[in-house]
Amino acid sequence: MYLRSIASAVPPNSFTQADCWQSMQRGNLPASLKPRSAALMEKILTSGSSGISRRNFAIDSIESVFTRTAQELSEDYEREAPALATNALAKALSQADLSASAIDALFLCSCTGYLCPGVSSHVAEKIGLRPDTYLADLIGLGCGAAIPTLRAAHGFLAANPNATIAVVAVEICSAAFYVDDDPGVLISLCLFGDGASASIWSGKGNPGDWRAENFTTIHRPAEREKIRFVNAEGKLKNQLYRSVPGLAANAVSELYAQRSADPDQVLAHSGGRDVIDALESTLPFHLAETRGVLNDHGNMSSPSVMFALERRLADAAESDQRYWLTSFGAGFAAHACEIGREITSS
């Protein structure tokens, strides 16, 4: 399938890591934690070592997050996820010079909330998709969801080569914040941000177009408890073990060995500083775009790898011919695909 456009959206409210710590203090969060837990959060947010400068949240006040009920967080997601996804998709349609009526299918992934009908139904209404547009929501895939969602879209276009489709990844991580003394929970509070990415694809391309192909995946259910959401008092609680960077690096290395050709760059999910360090220790690349996304937005879960792709494409060298994309997360699962230039017309 062939890329027509890619665009991203983040909420307007941007906070530095220092802002986050100050807000947590105003919200009296440290007092609710064990001294060791409060010290851990202060170190991550104020030492400048997290690899994150800013994060965007679909909330005006960070301190309000920590006292919100499960019902209020669910309402936050229902309000903000469709709005942010629609914003990103509108940008992608504009870049592709297409109207919403040109879209034959919408594939959308998200894991930070739940709606039935899914977020895609709300986006279809907001942006004006045709009543016969095929809508598909992929949930439960966690941070790695963007690439398997692209793979589902790839299958649709293989069966419908004349179609034009949209793929959206949207997460409102601030609607999935949870507080206790678990180190994984605390690190999550210091890491995640809100964002959405939308891309437009078609089944036929021209020379010079970017084409997605060679999808691969690996899942290891035995490691499921190392990174997942669990239900805690009706809220989503991120369960995150210290072994995750190593798990990610090992799985990604295995997938990279299955590549069809050497890429000009690897574009990865920005899981966090330690994750990126682990990836760079096993891959022959400096993950500049991935680090840039982490610095500017934190870990946005599923949209992150698409932010990295958008960033690379904006400054692509004429010599660039192939990128290798990878994402990973809950499952434990890791995924990859290749984005290469079309050499001959199809």
Tab-separated table of C-alpha atoms in Angstrom:
chain	number	residue	atom	x	y	z
A	1	MET	CA	0.000	0.000	0.000
A	2	TYR	CA	1.167	3.521	-0.797
A	3	LEU	CA	1.433	6.513	1.483
A	4	ARG	CA	-0.462	9.634	0.438
A	5	SER	CA	0.057	11.751	3.565
A	6	ILE	CA	0.853	11.598	7.258
A	7	ALA	CA	0.013	14.132	9.959
A	8	SER	CA	-0.044	14.339	13.739
A	9	ALA	CA	-1.895	16.219	16.448
A	10	VAL	CA	-1.262	16.867	20.127
A	11	PRO	CA	-3.379	18.741	22.664
A	12	PRO	CA	-2.508	22.447	23.040
A	13	ASN	CA	-1.558	22.126	26.710
A	14	SER	CA	2.206	21.530	26.897
A	15	PHE	CA	4.087	20.916	30.140
A	16	THR	CA	7.789	20.586	30.886
A	17	GLN	CA	8.881	17.847	33.239
A	18	ALA	CA	9.539	20.549	35.848
A	19	ASP	CA	5.980	21.821	35.313
A	20	CYS	CA	4.702	18.324	36.003
A	21	TRP	CA	6.618	18.066	39.268
A	22	GLN	CA	5.414	21.465	40.418
A	23	SER	CA	1.824	20.521	39.585
A	24	MET	CA	2.174	17.267	41.485
A	25	GLN	CA	3.401	19.218	44.488
A	26	ARG	CA	0.470	21.638	44.250
A	27	GLY	CA	-1.842	18.640	44.077
A	28	ASN	CA	-0.159	17.257	47.198
A	29	LEU	CA	0.671	14.039	45.364
A	30	PRO	CA	4.076	13.485	47.037
A	31	ALA	CA	2.419	13.461	50.454
A	32	SER	CA	0.220	10.542	49.383
A	33	LEU	CA	3.254	8.445	48.468
A	34	LYS	CA	6.013	6.793	50.459
A	35	PRO	CA	9.057	9.072	50.759
A	36	ARG	CA	11.064	6.755	48.499
A	37	SER	CA	8.353	6.914	45.823
A	38	ALA	CA	8.147	10.706	45.964
A	39	ALA	CA	11.937	10.919	45.708
A	40	LEU	CA	11.893	8.674	42.617
A	41	MET	CA	9.368	10.904	40.858
A	42	GLU	CA	11.252	14.057	41.795
A	43	LYS	CA	14.487	12.596	40.415
A	44	ILE	CA	12.916	11.570	37.101
A	45	LEU	CA	11.106	14.862	36.593
A	46	THR	CA	13.792	17.294	37.717
A	47	SER	CA	17.158	15.694	36.917
A	48	GLY	CA	16.890	16.163	33.154
A	49	SER	CA	17.855	12.518	32.612
A	50	SER	CA	14.515	11.189	31.339
A	51	GLY	CA	15.127	12.185	27.719
A	52	ILE	CA	11.879	14.159	27.833
A	53	SER	CA	11.571	17.943	27.699
A	54	ARG	CA	7.823	18.336	27.248
A	55	ARG	CA	4.574	16.381	27.154
A	56	ASN	CA	1.110	17.354	25.926
A	57	PHE	CA	-2.049	16.572	27.862
A	58	ALA	CA	-5.724	16.977	27.026
A	59	ILE	CA	-6.224	18.625	30.413
A	60	ASP	CA	-5.699	22.164	31.678
A	61	SER	CA	-4.421	21.174	35.104
A	62	ILE	CA	-2.182	18.200	35.806
A	63	GLU	CA	-2.969	18.128	39.509
A	64	SER	CA	-6.640	17.411	38.759
A	65	VAL	CA	-5.735	14.042	37.199
A	66	PHE	CA	-4.723	12.472	40.491
A	67	THR	CA	-8.079	12.968	42.170
A	68	ARG	CA	-10.302	12.079	39.221
A	69	THR	CA	-12.628	9.125	39.577
A	70	ALA	CA	-12.771	6.219	37.146
A	71	GLN	CA	-15.974	7.694	35.718
A	72	GLU	CA	-14.357	11.085	35.163
A	73	LEU	CA	-11.303	9.568	33.475
A	74	SER	CA	-13.565	7.541	31.193
A	75	GLU	CA	-15.463	10.689	30.276
A	76	ASP	CA	-12.159	12.445	29.565
A	77	TYR	CA	-11.251	9.713	27.081
A	78	GLU	CA	-14.672	9.728	25.411
A	79	ARG	CA	-14.440	13.491	24.912
A	80	GLU	CA	-10.795	13.878	23.954
A	81	ALA	CA	-9.885	10.789	21.899
A	82	PRO	CA	-12.354	11.435	19.044
A	83	ALA	CA	-11.468	15.144	18.997
A	84	LEU	CA	-7.709	14.544	18.794
A	85	ALA	CA	-8.067	11.752	16.226
A	86	THR	CA	-10.298	13.961	14.062
A	87	ASN	CA	-7.765	16.786	14.271
A	88	ALA	CA	-4.959	14.545	12.998
A	89	LEU	CA	-7.120	13.035	10.253
A	90	ALA	CA	-8.262	16.461	9.035
A	91	LYS	CA	-4.598	17.474	8.650
A	92	ALA	CA	-3.785	14.290	6.735
A	93	LEU	CA	-6.739	14.755	4.397
A	94	SER	CA	-5.702	18.348	3.723
A	95	GLN	CA	-2.133	17.290	2.930
A	96	ALA	CA	-3.418	14.645	0.515
A	97	ASP	CA	-5.834	17.178	-1.028
A	98	LEU	CA	-8.732	14.822	-0.336
A	99	SER	CA	-12.205	15.297	1.102
A	100	ALA	CA	-13.527	13.010	3.813
A	101	SER	CA	-15.905	11.481	1.264
A	102	ALA	CA	-12.910	9.979	-0.570
A	103	ILE	CA	-12.120	7.630	2.313
A	104	ASP	CA	-13.358	4.060	1.862
A	105	ALA	CA	-12.151	2.655	5.187
A	106	LEU	CA	-10.895	3.921	8.547
A	107	PHE	CA	-8.667	1.746	10.724
A	108	LEU	CA	-8.135	3.157	14.220
A	109	CYS	CA	-6.157	1.860	17.192
A	110	SER	CA	-6.207	2.964	20.817
A	111	CYS	CA	-5.687	1.388	24.237
A	112	THR	CA	-6.079	4.177	26.811
A	113	GLY	CA	-9.866	3.983	26.985
A	114	TYR	CA	-12.862	2.051	25.721
A	115	LEU	CA	-15.879	3.123	23.684
A	116	CYS	CA	-18.598	1.047	22.039
A	117	PRO	CA	-19.171	1.882	19.252
A	118	GLY	CA	-15.498	2.671	18.950
A	119	VAL	CA	-13.649	5.937	18.489
A	120	SER	CA	-13.847	5.401	14.720
A	121	SER	CA	-17.632	5.919	14.833
A	122	HIS	CA	-17.205	9.292	16.528
A	123	VAL	CA	-14.443	10.336	14.106
A	124	ALA	CA	-16.580	9.296	11.127
A	125	GLU	CA	-19.373	11.573	12.347
A	126	LYS	CA	-17.122	14.499	13.213
A	127	ILE	CA	-15.198	14.550	9.942
A	128	GLY	CA	-18.047	13.499	7.645
A	129	LEU	CA	-17.083	10.072	6.322
A	130	ARG	CA	-19.572	8.405	3.983
A	131	PRO	CA	-22.198	6.156	5.633
A	132	ASP	CA	-20.763	3.145	3.786
A	133	THR	CA	-17.159	3.731	4.919
A	134	TYR	CA	-15.760	0.622	6.567
A	135	LEU	CA	-14.813	1.290	10.200
A	136	ALA	CA	-12.457	-0.933	12.204
A	137	ASP	CA	-11.232	-0.330	15.759
A	138	LEU	CA	-8.238	-2.295	17.030
A	139	ILE	CA	-7.998	-2.300	20.822
A	140	GLY	CA	-5.864	-4.100	23.374
A	141	LEU	CA	-2.598	-3.933	21.417
A	142	GLY	CA	-0.971	-1.330	23.643
A	143	CYS	CA	2.018	0.766	22.619
A	144	GLY	CA	2.770	-1.468	19.637
A	145	ALA	CA	-0.621	-1.049	17.964
A	146	ALA	CA	0.226	1.255	15.042
A	147	ILE	CA	2.090	-1.338	12.956
A	148	PRO	CA	-0.455	-4.180	13.295
A	149	THR	CA	-3.132	-1.610	12.437
A	150	LEU	CA	-1.177	-0.753	9.300
A	151	ARG	CA	-0.994	-4.472	8.580
A	152	ALA	CA	-4.780	-4.801	8.842
A	153	ALA	CA	-5.117	-1.858	6.463
A	154	HIS	CA	-2.614	-3.524	4.124
A	155	GLY	CA	-4.832	-6.605	3.981
A	156	PHE	CA	-7.889	-4.481	3.190
A	157	LEU	CA	-6.082	-2.757	0.313
A	158	ALA	CA	-4.844	-6.082	-1.043
A	159	ALA	CA	-8.494	-7.095	-1.392
A	160	ASN	CA	-9.631	-3.614	-2.508
A	161	PRO	CA	-6.749	-2.114	-4.534
A	162	ASN	CA	-8.817	0.824	-5.781
A	163	ALA	CA	-9.644	1.987	-2.263
A	164	THR	CA	-8.317	4.960	-0.335
A	165	ILE	CA	-8.077	4.433	3.411
A	166	ALA	CA	-7.125	6.236	6.602
A	167	VAL	CA	-5.161	4.805	9.525
A	168	VAL	CA	-5.278	6.588	12.896
A	169	ALA	CA	-3.511	5.905	16.182
A	170	VAL	CA	-4.784	7.962	19.113
A	171	GLU	CA	-4.051	7.816	22.830
A	172	ILE	CA	-5.220	9.917	25.760
A	173	CYS	CA	-2.677	8.609	28.251
A	174	SER	CA	-3.754	11.243	30.770
A	175	ALA	CA	-7.092	9.409	30.977
A	176	ALA	CA	-5.223	6.283	32.071
A	177	PHE	CA	-3.111	7.745	34.871
A	178	TYR	CA	-3.130	5.873	38.137
A	179	VAL	CA	-1.281	6.591	41.381
A	180	ASP	CA	0.289	4.221	43.892
A	181	ASP	CA	3.784	3.352	45.106
A	182	ASP	CA	4.536	0.785	42.422
A	183	PRO	CA	7.705	1.941	40.573
A	184	GLY	CA	6.224	1.039	37.192
A	185	VAL	CA	3.192	3.204	37.911
A	186	LEU	CA	5.375	6.107	38.997
A	187	ILE	CA	7.598	5.863	35.927
A	188	SER	CA	4.472	5.835	33.752
A	189	LEU	CA	3.330	9.097	35.349
A	190	CYS	CA	6.660	10.638	34.366
A	191	LEU	CA	6.739	9.215	30.835
A	192	PHE	CA	3.434	9.238	28.984
A	193	GLY	CA	1.714	11.998	27.005
A	194	ASP	CA	-1.284	12.409	24.687
A	195	GLY	CA	-1.159	12.389	20.882
A	196	ALA	CA	-2.612	11.149	17.594
A	197	SER	CA	-1.253	10.282	14.172
A	198	ALA	CA	-3.211	9.871	10.940
A	199	SER	CA	-2.055	8.629	7.565
A	200	ILE	CA	-3.761	8.200	4.189
A	201	TRP	CA	-2.988	5.188	1.993
A	202	SER	CA	-4.026	3.860	-1.400
A	203	GLY	CA	-3.734	0.496	-3.105
A	204	LYS	CA	-1.924	1.800	-6.162
A	205	GLY	CA	1.156	3.967	-6.436
A	206	ASN	CA	3.583	5.735	-8.723
A	207	PRO	CA	7.374	5.816	-8.963
A	208	GLY	CA	8.815	7.606	-5.941
A	209	ASP	CA	5.855	6.828	-3.672
A	210	TRP	CA	6.518	5.314	-0.264
A	211	ARG	CA	5.166	1.769	0.066
A	212	ALA	CA	4.526	-0.246	3.256
A	213	GLU	CA	5.460	-3.913	3.005
A	214	ASN	CA	7.130	-6.894	4.705
A	215	PHE	CA	5.191	-6.908	7.967
A	216	THR	CA	6.488	-9.140	10.759
A	217	THR	CA	5.457	-9.779	14.344
A	218	ILE	CA	6.392	-11.754	17.431
A	219	HIS	CA	4.397	-12.307	20.604
A	220	ARG	CA	5.494	-13.854	23.879
A	221	PRO	CA	2.495	-14.453	26.168
A	222	ALA	CA	4.781	-15.871	28.857
A	223	GLU	CA	5.990	-12.285	29.367
A	224	ARG	CA	2.502	-10.778	29.396
A	225	GLU	CA	2.611	-9.648	33.012
A	226	LYS	CA	5.767	-7.592	32.384
A	227	ILE	CA	3.880	-4.837	30.537
A	228	ARG	CA	0.112	-4.513	30.439
A	229	PHE	CA	-2.878	-2.606	31.727
A	230	VAL	CA	-4.623	-4.088	34.753
A	231	ASN	CA	-7.969	-3.028	36.193
A	232	ALA	CA	-7.564	-1.304	39.530
A	233	GLU	CA	-10.655	0.214	41.155
A	234	GLY	CA	-12.201	0.635	37.724
A	235	LYS	CA	-9.155	2.527	36.423
A	236	LEU	CA	-6.443	1.450	34.003
A	237	LYS	CA	-3.198	0.824	35.863
A	238	ASN	CA	-0.015	0.399	33.843
A	239	GLN	CA	1.967	-2.625	34.972
A	240	LEU	CA	5.579	-2.099	33.935
A	241	TYR	CA	8.613	-4.182	34.894
A	242	ARG	CA	12.264	-3.125	34.818
A	243	SER	CA	13.003	-5.950	32.375
A	244	VAL	CA	10.958	-4.346	29.565
A	245	PRO	CA	13.890	-2.565	27.826
A	246	GLY	CA	15.720	-5.874	27.515
A	247	LEU	CA	12.588	-7.673	26.329
A	248	ALA	CA	12.035	-5.003	23.691
A	249	ALA	CA	15.629	-5.079	22.486
A	250	ASN	CA	15.668	-8.876	22.178
A	251	ALA	CA	12.370	-9.022	20.279
A	252	VAL	CA	13.267	-6.125	17.985
A	253	SER	CA	16.651	-7.699	17.247
A	254	GLU	CA	14.895	-10.910	16.229
A	255	LEU	CA	12.555	-9.010	13.918
A	256	TYR	CA	15.393	-6.950	12.444
A	257	ALA	CA	17.114	-10.172	11.392
A	258	GLN	CA	14.063	-10.853	9.184
A	259	ARG	CA	14.371	-7.585	7.201
A	260	SER	CA	14.394	-7.861	3.421
A	261	ALA	CA	17.185	-5.295	2.993
A	262	ASP	CA	19.281	-2.889	5.034
A	263	PRO	CA	17.351	0.329	5.753
A	264	ASP	CA	18.557	3.916	5.690
A	265	GLN	CA	17.105	4.399	9.160
A	266	VAL	CA	15.237	2.568	11.893
A	267	LEU	CA	12.196	4.352	13.268
A	268	ALA	CA	10.991	2.966	16.575
A	269	HIS	CA	8.357	3.437	19.216
A	270	SER	CA	9.714	5.928	21.750
A	271	GLY	CA	9.147	3.732	24.788
A	272	GLY	CA	11.499	5.700	27.026
A	273	ARG	CA	15.172	6.547	27.454
A	274	ASP	CA	16.169	3.104	28.751
A	275	VAL	CA	14.231	1.388	25.970
A	276	ILE	CA	15.909	3.474	23.272
A	277	ASP	CA	19.324	2.843	24.836
A	278	ALA	CA	18.626	-0.897	24.748
A	279	LEU	CA	17.509	-0.756	21.115
A	280	GLU	CA	20.592	1.184	20.064
A	281	SER	CA	22.782	-1.421	21.763
A	282	THR	CA	21.426	-4.106	19.419
A	283	LEU	CA	20.763	-2.139	16.209
A	284	PRO	CA	23.380	-0.455	13.996
A	285	PHE	CA	21.604	2.907	14.156
A	286	HIS	CA	21.324	6.036	16.257
A	287	LEU	CA	17.566	6.498	16.657
A	288	ALA	CA	17.556	10.264	16.202
A	289	GLU	CA	13.910	10.651	15.213
A	290	THR	CA	12.748	8.323	17.972
A	291	ARG	CA	14.719	10.290	20.561
A	292	GLY	CA	13.361	13.529	19.136
A	293	VAL	CA	9.770	12.366	19.532
A	294	LEU	CA	10.453	11.283	23.114
A	295	ASN	CA	12.063	14.635	23.884
A	296	ASP	CA	9.214	16.700	22.454
A	297	HIS	CA	6.195	14.612	23.468
A	298	GLY	CA	7.176	11.804	25.830
A	299	ASN	CA	5.865	8.305	25.195
A	300	MET	CA	2.483	8.673	23.497
A	301	SER	CA	1.961	4.920	23.236
A	302	SER	CA	0.708	3.755	19.821
A	303	PRO	CA	1.138	6.979	17.760
A	304	SER	CA	4.817	7.363	18.701
A	305	VAL	CA	6.382	5.355	15.868
A	306	MET	CA	4.248	7.214	13.325
A	307	PHE	CA	5.445	10.543	14.755
A	308	ALA	CA	8.996	9.307	14.129
A	309	LEU	CA	8.109	8.361	10.543
A	310	GLU	CA	6.518	11.748	9.911
A	311	ARG	CA	9.594	13.475	11.299
A	312	ARG	CA	11.954	11.478	9.071
A	313	LEU	CA	9.860	11.963	5.937
A	314	ALA	CA	9.802	15.724	6.495
A	315	ASP	CA	13.609	15.790	6.211
A	316	ALA	CA	14.163	12.712	4.028
A	317	ALA	CA	17.387	12.709	2.062
A	318	GLU	CA	17.153	12.094	-1.662
A	319	SER	CA	19.234	8.985	-1.122
A	320	ASP	CA	16.757	7.502	1.378
A	321	GLN	CA	15.116	4.425	-0.109
A	322	ARG	CA	13.963	2.312	2.827
A	323	TYR	CA	13.017	2.672	6.492
A	324	TRP	CA	12.472	-0.102	8.999
A	325	LEU	CA	9.723	0.619	11.537
A	326	THR	CA	9.229	-1.199	14.816
A	327	SER	CA	6.798	-0.938	17.722
A	328	PHE	CA	6.295	-3.053	20.818
A	329	GLY	CA	4.400	-3.282	24.070
A	330	ALA	CA	1.608	-5.194	25.779
A	331	GLY	CA	1.544	-8.867	25.018
A	332	PHE	CA	4.556	-8.953	25.212
A	333	ALA	CA	4.536	-8.286	21.471
A	334	ALA	CA	6.751	-6.568	18.930
A	335	HIS	CA	6.030	-5.667	15.330
A	336	ALA	CA	7.882	-4.346	12.305
A	337	CYS	CA	7.388	-3.287	8.713
A	338	GLU	CA	9.362	-1.657	5.939
A	339	ILE	CA	8.557	1.618	4.200
A	340	GLY	CA	10.342	1.806	0.860
A	341	ARG	CA	10.206	3.953	-2.240
A	342	GLU	CA	8.376	2.505	-5.228
A	343	ILE	CA	10.847	2.074	-8.083
A	344	THR	CA	8.471	1.095	-10.874
A	345	SER	CA	4.842	1.981	-11.385
A	346	SER	CA	2.261	-0.569	-10.321
